[in-house]
Coordinates of N, CA, C and O in Angstrom, one line a residue:
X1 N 12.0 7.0 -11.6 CA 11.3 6.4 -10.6 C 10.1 7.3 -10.3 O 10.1 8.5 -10.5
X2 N 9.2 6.8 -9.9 CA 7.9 7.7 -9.5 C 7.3 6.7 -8.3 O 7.3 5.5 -8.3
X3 N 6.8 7.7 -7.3 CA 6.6 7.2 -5.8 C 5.6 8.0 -5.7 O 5.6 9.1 -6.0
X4 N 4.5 7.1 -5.1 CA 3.5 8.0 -4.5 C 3.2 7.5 -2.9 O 3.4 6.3 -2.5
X5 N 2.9 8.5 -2.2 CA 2.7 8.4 -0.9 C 1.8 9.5 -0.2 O 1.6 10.6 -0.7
X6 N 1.4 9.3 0.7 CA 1.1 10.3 1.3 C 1.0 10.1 3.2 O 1.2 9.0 3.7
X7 N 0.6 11.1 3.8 CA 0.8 10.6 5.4 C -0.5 11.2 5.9 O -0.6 12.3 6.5
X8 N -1.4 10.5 5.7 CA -1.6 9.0 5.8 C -1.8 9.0 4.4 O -2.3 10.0 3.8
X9 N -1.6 7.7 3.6 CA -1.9 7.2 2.3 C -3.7 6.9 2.2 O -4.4 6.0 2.6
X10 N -3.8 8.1 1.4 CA -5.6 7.7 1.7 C -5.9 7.9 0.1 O -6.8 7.4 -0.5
X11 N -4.9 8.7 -0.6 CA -4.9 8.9 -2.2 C -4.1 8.8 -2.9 O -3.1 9.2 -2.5
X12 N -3.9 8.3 -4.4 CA -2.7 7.8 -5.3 C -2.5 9.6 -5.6 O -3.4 10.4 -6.0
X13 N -1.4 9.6 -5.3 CA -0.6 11.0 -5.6 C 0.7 10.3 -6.3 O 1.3 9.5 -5.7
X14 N 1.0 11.1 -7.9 CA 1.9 10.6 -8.4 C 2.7 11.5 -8.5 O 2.4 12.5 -9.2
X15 N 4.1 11.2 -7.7 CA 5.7 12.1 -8.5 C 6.1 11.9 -10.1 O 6.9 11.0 -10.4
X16 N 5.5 12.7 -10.9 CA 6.4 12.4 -12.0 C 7.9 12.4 -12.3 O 8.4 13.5 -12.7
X17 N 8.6 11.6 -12.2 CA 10.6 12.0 -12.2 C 10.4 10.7 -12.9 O 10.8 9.9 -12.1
X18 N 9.7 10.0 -14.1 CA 9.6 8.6 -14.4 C 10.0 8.5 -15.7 O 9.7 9.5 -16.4
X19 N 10.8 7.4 -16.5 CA 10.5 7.3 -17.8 C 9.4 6.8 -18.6 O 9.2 7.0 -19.8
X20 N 8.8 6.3 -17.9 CA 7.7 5.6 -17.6 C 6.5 6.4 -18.3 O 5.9 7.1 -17.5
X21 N 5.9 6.4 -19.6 CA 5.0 7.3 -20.0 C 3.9 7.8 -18.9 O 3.6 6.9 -18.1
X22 N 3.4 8.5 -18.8 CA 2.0 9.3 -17.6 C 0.9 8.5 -17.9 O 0.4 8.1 -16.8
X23 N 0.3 8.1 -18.9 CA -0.6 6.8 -18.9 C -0.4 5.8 -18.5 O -1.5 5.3 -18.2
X24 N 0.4 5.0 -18.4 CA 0.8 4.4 -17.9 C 1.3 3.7 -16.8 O 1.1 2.6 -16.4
X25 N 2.1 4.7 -16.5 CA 2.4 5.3 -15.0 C 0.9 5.6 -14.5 O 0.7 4.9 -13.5
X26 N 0.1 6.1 -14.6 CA -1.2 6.6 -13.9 C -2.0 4.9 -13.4 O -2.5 4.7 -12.3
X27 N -2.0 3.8 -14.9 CA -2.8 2.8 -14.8 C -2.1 1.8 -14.0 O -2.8 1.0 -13.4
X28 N -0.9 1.8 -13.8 CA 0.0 0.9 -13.0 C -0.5 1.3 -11.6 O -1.1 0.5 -10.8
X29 N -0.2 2.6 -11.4 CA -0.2 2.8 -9.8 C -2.1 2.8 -9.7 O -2.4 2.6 -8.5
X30 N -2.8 2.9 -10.2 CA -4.4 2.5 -10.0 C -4.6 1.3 -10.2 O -5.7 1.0 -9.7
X31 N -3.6 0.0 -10.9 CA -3.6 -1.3 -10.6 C -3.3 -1.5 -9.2 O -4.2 -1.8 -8.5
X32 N -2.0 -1.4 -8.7 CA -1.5 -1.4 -7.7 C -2.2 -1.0 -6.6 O -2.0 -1.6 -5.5
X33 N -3.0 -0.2 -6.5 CA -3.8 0.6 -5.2 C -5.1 -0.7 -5.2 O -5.5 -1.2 -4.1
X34 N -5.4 -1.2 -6.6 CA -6.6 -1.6 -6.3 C -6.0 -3.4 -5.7 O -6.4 -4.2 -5.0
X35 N -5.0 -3.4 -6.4 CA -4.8 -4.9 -5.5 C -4.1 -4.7 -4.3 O -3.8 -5.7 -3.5
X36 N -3.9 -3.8 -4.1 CA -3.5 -4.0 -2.3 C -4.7 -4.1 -1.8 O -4.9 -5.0 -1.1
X37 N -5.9 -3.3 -2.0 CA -7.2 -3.2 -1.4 C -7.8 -4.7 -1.6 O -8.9 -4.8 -1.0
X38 N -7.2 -6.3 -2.5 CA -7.5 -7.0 -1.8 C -7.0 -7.8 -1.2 O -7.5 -9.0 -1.2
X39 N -5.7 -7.6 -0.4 CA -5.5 -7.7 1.1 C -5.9 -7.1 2.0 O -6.2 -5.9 2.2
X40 N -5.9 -8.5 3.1 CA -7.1 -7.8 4.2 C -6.0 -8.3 5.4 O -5.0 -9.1 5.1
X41 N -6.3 -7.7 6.7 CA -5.6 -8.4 8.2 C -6.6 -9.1 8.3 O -7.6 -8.5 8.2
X42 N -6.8 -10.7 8.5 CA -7.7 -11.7 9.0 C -8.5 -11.3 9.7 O -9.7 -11.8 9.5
X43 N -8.2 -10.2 11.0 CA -8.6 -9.4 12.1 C -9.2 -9.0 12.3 O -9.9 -8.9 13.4
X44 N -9.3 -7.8 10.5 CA -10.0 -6.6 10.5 C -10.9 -7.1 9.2 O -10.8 -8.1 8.5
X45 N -11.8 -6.2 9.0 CA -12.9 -6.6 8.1 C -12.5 -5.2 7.3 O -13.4 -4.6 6.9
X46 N -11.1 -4.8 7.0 CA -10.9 -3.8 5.8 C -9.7 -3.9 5.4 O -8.9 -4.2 6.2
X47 N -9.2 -3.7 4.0 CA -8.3 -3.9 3.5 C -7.1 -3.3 4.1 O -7.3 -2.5 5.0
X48 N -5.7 -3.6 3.7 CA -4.4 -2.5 4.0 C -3.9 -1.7 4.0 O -3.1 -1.1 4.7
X49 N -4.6 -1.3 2.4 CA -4.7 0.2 1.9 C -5.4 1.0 3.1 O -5.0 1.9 3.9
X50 N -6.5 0.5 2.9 CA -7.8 2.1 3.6 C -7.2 1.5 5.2 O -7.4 2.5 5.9
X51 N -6.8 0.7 5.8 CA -6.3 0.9 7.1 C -5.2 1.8 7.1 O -4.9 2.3 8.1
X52 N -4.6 2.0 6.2 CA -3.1 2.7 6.3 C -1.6 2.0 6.4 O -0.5 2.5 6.6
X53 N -1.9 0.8 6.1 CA -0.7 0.0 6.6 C 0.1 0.4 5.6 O 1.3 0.4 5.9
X54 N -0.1 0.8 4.3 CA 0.8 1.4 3.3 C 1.6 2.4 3.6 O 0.8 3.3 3.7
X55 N 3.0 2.9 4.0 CA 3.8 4.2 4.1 C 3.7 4.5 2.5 O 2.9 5.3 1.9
X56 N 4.7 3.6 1.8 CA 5.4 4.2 0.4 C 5.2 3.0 -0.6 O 5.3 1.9 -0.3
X57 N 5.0 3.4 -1.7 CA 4.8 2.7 -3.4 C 5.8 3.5 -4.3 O 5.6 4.7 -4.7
X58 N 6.8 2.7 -4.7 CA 7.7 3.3 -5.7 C 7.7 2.3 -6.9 O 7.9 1.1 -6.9
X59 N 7.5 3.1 -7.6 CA 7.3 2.3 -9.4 C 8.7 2.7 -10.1 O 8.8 3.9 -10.4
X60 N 9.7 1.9 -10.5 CA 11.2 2.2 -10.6 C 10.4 1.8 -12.3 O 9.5 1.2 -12.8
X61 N 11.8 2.7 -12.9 CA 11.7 3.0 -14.5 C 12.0 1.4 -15.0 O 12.2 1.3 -16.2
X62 N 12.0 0.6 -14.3 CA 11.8 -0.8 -15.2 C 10.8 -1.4 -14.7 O 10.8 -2.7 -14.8
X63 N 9.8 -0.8 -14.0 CA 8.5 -1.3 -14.2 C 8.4 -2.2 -12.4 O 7.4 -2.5 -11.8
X64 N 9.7 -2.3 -11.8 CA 9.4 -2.7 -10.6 C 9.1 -2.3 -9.5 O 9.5 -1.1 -9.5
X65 N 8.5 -2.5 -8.3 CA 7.9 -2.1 -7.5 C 8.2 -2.1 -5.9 O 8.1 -3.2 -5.3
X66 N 8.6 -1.1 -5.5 CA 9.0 -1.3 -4.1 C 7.6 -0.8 -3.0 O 6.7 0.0 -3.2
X67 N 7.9 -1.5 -1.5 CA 6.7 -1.4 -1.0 C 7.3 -1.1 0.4 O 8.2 -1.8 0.8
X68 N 6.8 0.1 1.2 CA 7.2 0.0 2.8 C 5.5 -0.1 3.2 O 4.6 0.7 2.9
X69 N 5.3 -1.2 4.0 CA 4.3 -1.3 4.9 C 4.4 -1.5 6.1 O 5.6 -1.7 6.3
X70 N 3.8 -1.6 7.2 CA 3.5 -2.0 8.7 C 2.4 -2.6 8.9 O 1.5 -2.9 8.0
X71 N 2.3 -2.9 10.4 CA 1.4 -3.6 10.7 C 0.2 -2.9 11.8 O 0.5 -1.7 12.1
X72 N -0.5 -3.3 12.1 CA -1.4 -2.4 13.2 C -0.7 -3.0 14.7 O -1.1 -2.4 15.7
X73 N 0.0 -3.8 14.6 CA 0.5 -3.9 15.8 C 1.9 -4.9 15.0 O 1.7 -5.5 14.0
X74 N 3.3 -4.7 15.7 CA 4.4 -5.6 15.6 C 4.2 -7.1 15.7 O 4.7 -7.9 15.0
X75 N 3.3 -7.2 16.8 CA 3.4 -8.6 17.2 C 2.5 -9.1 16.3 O 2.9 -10.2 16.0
X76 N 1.4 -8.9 15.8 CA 0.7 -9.6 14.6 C 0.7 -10.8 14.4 O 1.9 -11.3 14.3
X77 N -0.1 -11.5 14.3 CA 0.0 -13.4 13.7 C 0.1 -13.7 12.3 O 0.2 -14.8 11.8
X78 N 0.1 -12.7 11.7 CA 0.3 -13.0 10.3 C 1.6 -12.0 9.7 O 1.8 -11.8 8.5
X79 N 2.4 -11.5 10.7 CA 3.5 -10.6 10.4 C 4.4 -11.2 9.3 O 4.5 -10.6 8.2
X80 N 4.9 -12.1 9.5 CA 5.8 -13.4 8.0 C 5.2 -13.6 7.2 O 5.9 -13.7 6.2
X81 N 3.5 -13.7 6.9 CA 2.8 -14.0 5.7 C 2.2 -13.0 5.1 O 2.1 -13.1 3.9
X82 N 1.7 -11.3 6.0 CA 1.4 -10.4 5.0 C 2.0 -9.7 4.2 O 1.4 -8.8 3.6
X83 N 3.5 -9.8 4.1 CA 4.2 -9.3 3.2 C 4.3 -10.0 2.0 O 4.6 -9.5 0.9
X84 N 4.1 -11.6 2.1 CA 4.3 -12.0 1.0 C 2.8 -12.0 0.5 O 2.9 -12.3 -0.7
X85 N 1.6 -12.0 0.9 CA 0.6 -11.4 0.3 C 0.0 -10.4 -0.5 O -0.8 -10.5 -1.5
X86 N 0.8 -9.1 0.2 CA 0.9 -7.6 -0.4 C 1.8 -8.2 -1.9 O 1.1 -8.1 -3.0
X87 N 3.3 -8.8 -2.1 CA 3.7 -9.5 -2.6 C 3.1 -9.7 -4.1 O 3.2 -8.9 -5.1
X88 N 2.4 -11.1 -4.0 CA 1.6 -11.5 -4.7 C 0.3 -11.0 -5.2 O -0.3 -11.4 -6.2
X89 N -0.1 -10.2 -4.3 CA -1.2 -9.4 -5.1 C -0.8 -8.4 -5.9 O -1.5 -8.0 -6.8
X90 N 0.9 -7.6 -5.7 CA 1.0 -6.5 -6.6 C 1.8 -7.2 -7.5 O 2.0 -6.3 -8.4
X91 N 2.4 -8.3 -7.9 CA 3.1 -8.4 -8.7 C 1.9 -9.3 -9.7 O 2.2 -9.7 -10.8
X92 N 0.8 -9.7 -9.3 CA -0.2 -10.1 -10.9 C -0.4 -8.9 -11.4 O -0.9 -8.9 -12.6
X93 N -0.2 -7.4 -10.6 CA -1.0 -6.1 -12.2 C -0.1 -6.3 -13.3 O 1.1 -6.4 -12.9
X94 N -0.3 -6.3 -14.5 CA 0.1 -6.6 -15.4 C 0.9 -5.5 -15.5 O 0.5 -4.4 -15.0
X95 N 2.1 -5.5 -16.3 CA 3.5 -4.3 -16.3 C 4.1 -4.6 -15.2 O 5.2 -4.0 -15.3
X96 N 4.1 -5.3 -14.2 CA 4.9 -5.0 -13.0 C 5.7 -6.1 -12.9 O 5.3 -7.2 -12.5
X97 N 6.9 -5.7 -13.4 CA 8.0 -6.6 -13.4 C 8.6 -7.1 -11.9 O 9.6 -7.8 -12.3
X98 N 8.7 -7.2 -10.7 CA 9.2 -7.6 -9.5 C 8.6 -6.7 -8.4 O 8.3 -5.5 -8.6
X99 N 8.4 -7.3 -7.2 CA 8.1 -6.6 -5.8 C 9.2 -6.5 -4.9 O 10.1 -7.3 -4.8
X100 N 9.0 -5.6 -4.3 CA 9.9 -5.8 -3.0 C 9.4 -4.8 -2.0 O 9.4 -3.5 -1.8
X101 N 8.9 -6.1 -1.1 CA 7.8 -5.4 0.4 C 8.8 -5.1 1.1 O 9.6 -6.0 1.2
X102 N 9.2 -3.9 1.9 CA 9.5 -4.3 3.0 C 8.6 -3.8 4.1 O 7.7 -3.0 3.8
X103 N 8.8 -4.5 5.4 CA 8.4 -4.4 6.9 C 9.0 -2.9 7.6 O 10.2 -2.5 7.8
X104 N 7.9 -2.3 7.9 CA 8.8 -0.9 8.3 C 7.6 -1.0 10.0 O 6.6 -1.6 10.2
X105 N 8.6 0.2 11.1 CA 7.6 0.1 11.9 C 7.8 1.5 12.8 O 7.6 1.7 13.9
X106 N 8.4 2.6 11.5 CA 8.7 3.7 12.0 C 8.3 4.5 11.2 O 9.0 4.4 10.2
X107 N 7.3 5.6 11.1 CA 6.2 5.6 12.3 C 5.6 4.3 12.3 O 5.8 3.4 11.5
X108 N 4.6 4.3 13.8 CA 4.3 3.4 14.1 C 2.9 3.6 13.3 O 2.5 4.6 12.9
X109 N 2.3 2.3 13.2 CA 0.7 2.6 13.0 C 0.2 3.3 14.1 O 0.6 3.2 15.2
X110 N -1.1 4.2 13.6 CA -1.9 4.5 14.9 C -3.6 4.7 13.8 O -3.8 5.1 12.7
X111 N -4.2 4.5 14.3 CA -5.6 4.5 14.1 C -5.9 6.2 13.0 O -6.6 5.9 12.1
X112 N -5.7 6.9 13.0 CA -5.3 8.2 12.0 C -4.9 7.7 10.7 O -5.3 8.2 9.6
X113 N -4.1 6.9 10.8 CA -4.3 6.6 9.5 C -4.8 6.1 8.3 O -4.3 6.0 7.2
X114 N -6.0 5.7 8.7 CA -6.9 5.0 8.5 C -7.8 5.7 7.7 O -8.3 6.7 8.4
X115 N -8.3 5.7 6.0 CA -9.1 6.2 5.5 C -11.1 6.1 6.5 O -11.7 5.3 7.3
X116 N -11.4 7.5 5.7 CA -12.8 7.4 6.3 C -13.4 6.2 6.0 O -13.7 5.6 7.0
X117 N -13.7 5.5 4.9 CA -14.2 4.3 4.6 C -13.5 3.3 5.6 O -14.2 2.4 6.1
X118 N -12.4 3.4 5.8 CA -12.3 2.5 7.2 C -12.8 3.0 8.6 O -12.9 2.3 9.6
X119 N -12.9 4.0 8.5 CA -13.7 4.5 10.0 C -14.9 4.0 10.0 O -15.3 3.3 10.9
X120 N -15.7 4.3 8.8 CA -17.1 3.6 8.6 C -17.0 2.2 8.9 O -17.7 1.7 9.8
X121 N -16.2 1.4 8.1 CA -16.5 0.1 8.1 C -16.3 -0.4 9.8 O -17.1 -1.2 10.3
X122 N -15.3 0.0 10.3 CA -15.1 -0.3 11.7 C -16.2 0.2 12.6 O -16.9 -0.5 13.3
X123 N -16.4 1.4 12.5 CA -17.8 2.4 13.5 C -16.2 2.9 14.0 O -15.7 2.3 15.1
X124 N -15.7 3.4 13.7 CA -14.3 4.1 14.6 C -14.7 6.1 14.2 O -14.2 7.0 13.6
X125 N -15.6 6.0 14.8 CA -15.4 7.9 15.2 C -15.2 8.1 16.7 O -15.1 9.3 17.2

């Protein structure tokens, strides 16, 4: 398995513990980063990624893919449909044999986690 994460998730940081060759593993999880980036919250004018809604990405030695995300708020209007978006956008990178999003809401979101390119895009300093 190899998992990358970080707190806040602003960079692909990879655990090697994988059977998963290192090239490979490297181009998966840079597939993966770039299609979450295009999911967006309707709301916000920046992707999921650079908001932070990402906790954890785990790439399991058969190529499948586990996902903890949140939301910027619980109550959200699209809380039932952005998971299966995140979903479908990670399981077209090619090698990735199955998804499994879950809904996490501990920690909570808070505005920190939010890459600089989302501070910019918002005006949030």
């Amino acid at each position: 398995m190899s998992e990358f994460s970080d707190e806040p998730l602003k960079q692909t940081e990879i655990t090697q513990e994988s059977a998963i060759p290192a090239d490979e593993l490297e181009r998966l999880a840079t597939d993966i980063v770039a299609a979450l980036k295009t999911v967006y919250d309707p709301e916000i004018p920046v992707d999921i990624y650079e908001l932070g809604l990402i906790y954890k990405v785990d790439i399991e030695d058969d190529r499948s893919v586990k996902i903890d995300m949140t939301l910027t708020a619980p109550g959200c209007p699209v809380a039932g449909e952005m998971p299966i978006w995140v979903e479908n956008a990670v399981a077209s990178v090619p090698g990735v044999s199955f998804v499994d999003v879950s809904m996490v809401f501990d920690p909570p979101w808070d505005p920190s986690r939010m890459s600089d390119e989302a501070r910019v895009a918002l005006n949030f300093f």
